[in-house]
XYZ file of C-alpha atoms in Angstrom:
165
model
C 143.670 166.712 311.542
C 140.571 165.065 309.860
C 142.874 163.475 307.549
C 145.305 162.027 310.010
C 142.561 160.834 312.353
C 141.198 157.863 310.384
C 137.783 159.776 310.040
C 138.321 161.396 306.666
C 137.528 159.039 303.612
C 141.023 158.890 301.963
C 142.503 157.878 305.635
C 139.903 155.362 305.917
C 140.414 153.809 302.795
C 144.423 153.602 303.102
C 143.689 151.709 306.524
C 141.337 149.429 304.798
C 144.035 148.441 301.934
C 146.479 147.772 304.333
C 144.532 144.890 305.884
C 145.711 142.201 303.176
C 148.914 143.206 302.551
C 151.638 141.053 304.965
C 153.686 143.499 306.529
C 155.929 141.046 308.439
C 159.637 141.831 307.450
C 158.537 145.220 305.467
C 160.437 148.057 304.268
C 157.472 150.677 303.983
C 157.486 154.216 303.034
C 154.557 156.581 304.116
C 154.741 159.493 301.388
C 153.081 162.628 302.628
C 152.521 161.088 306.279
C 150.852 163.697 307.393
C 150.235 162.700 311.229
C 152.007 159.398 310.886
C 148.313 157.518 311.347
C 149.979 155.267 308.177
C 153.400 154.625 309.304
C 152.467 154.018 312.825
C 149.703 151.264 311.275
C 152.362 149.417 309.244
C 154.846 149.486 312.286
C 151.833 147.823 314.452
C 151.242 145.580 311.311
C 154.788 144.173 311.760
C 156.597 146.146 309.101
C 160.166 145.863 309.998
C 161.579 149.302 308.827
C 159.086 152.215 308.494
C 160.054 155.745 306.978
C 157.762 158.454 307.013
C 158.036 161.727 304.809
C 156.345 164.759 304.184
C 157.101 168.442 302.736
C 155.038 170.258 305.687
C 157.244 171.398 308.717
C 153.936 171.242 311.244
C 152.905 167.808 309.607
C 156.959 166.510 310.101
C 157.236 167.593 313.675
C 153.373 166.269 314.379
C 154.308 162.737 313.198
C 157.195 162.744 315.339
C 155.243 163.571 318.411
C 152.263 160.949 317.433
C 155.005 157.917 316.962
C 156.630 158.955 320.483
C 153.026 159.000 321.800
C 152.765 155.268 320.505
C 155.987 154.384 321.755
C 157.758 154.121 317.962
C 159.984 157.041 318.249
C 163.086 154.695 317.311
C 161.215 152.257 314.875
C 159.933 155.168 312.415
C 162.190 157.398 310.562
C 160.343 161.134 309.795
C 161.616 163.295 306.765
C 160.964 166.574 306.138
C 161.291 166.668 302.127
C 159.687 165.195 299.515
C 159.782 162.913 296.675
C 163.071 164.172 295.846
C 164.232 162.575 299.225
C 163.951 159.032 298.119
C 167.482 159.182 296.140
C 169.095 160.233 299.743
C 167.674 156.955 300.896
C 168.887 154.729 298.579
C 166.412 151.691 298.941
C 163.614 150.061 297.748
C 160.449 149.631 299.570
C 157.869 146.581 299.913
C 155.252 149.316 300.262
C 154.664 152.860 299.232
C 151.479 154.645 300.639
C 150.810 157.974 299.268
C 147.333 159.733 300.391
C 148.265 162.963 298.548
C 146.295 164.335 295.561
C 146.425 163.728 292.289
C 148.624 166.450 290.776
C 151.260 165.532 293.476
C 151.052 161.882 293.026
C 151.003 162.273 288.669
C 154.407 164.474 289.142
C 155.668 161.717 291.970
C 154.470 158.401 290.424
C 157.789 157.418 288.239
C 160.076 158.232 291.083
C 157.846 156.141 293.496
C 158.055 153.279 290.840
C 161.655 153.747 290.554
C 162.040 153.138 294.631
C 159.232 149.801 294.829
C 160.390 146.863 294.537
C 159.110 143.817 291.929
C 156.248 142.787 292.945
C 155.915 145.774 295.512
C 152.140 147.389 296.093
C 151.742 151.156 295.854
C 148.643 152.298 297.509
C 147.460 155.760 296.462
C 144.612 157.870 297.735
C 143.621 161.535 297.922
C 142.048 161.876 294.604
C 138.283 161.634 292.902
C 136.865 158.931 291.035
C 137.450 161.031 288.122
C 141.311 161.191 288.372
C 141.455 157.726 288.213
C 141.961 156.913 284.600
C 144.795 159.736 284.670
C 146.349 157.808 287.560
C 145.779 154.388 286.439
C 147.328 155.597 282.426
C 150.661 157.043 284.306
C 150.739 154.088 286.449
C 150.646 151.600 284.039
C 152.953 153.669 281.891
C 155.667 153.182 285.081
C 155.414 149.277 285.049
C 152.170 148.480 287.323
C 149.109 146.892 287.373
C 146.101 148.286 288.755
C 144.896 144.834 291.823
C 142.316 146.965 293.578
C 139.919 149.771 293.823
C 137.916 151.629 296.521
C 135.598 154.392 296.820
C 134.255 156.053 299.673
C 132.293 159.666 300.265
C 133.156 160.623 296.382
C 137.165 159.639 297.247
C 139.269 156.968 295.762
C 141.778 154.706 296.542
C 143.786 152.345 294.429
C 146.361 149.791 294.895
C 148.798 148.822 292.294
C 151.122 146.075 292.063
C 154.743 146.652 290.364
C 155.296 144.058 287.550
C 158.371 146.181 286.249
C 161.801 144.283 286.357
């Protein structure tokens, strides 16, 4: 639960990165949603459509439960799956949030970028400062531009903007 309560440094950084984003009318993806905390937050911040995906059965069920507890059951679609599930959705997202780990982020970054609108935001966390160069290199190779970097208690968060056409 420490990753989904907002107390873990990566979750705190992700929440902090949300504040400057205007979610009104946006379609947002919480990839690797865990407890659904980020999906709930962006819905409450005005996102129009929110999708939460996790490949863990417990996280999937827990996200649904937390969304119901926050009176948002029909407003956030929870999917049991991984980055391959994005092809089934056939959507582009204004913002994608991924608080996972370096290896999964590196593996799936190209897929996230394919489903991110031009000038959309990709917010990543779940990795250490030493991982930033390789994540930044992969992001730039996929047409993303680094906008912000956060660090807290040995964890990092990166905010990218999609500059590909």
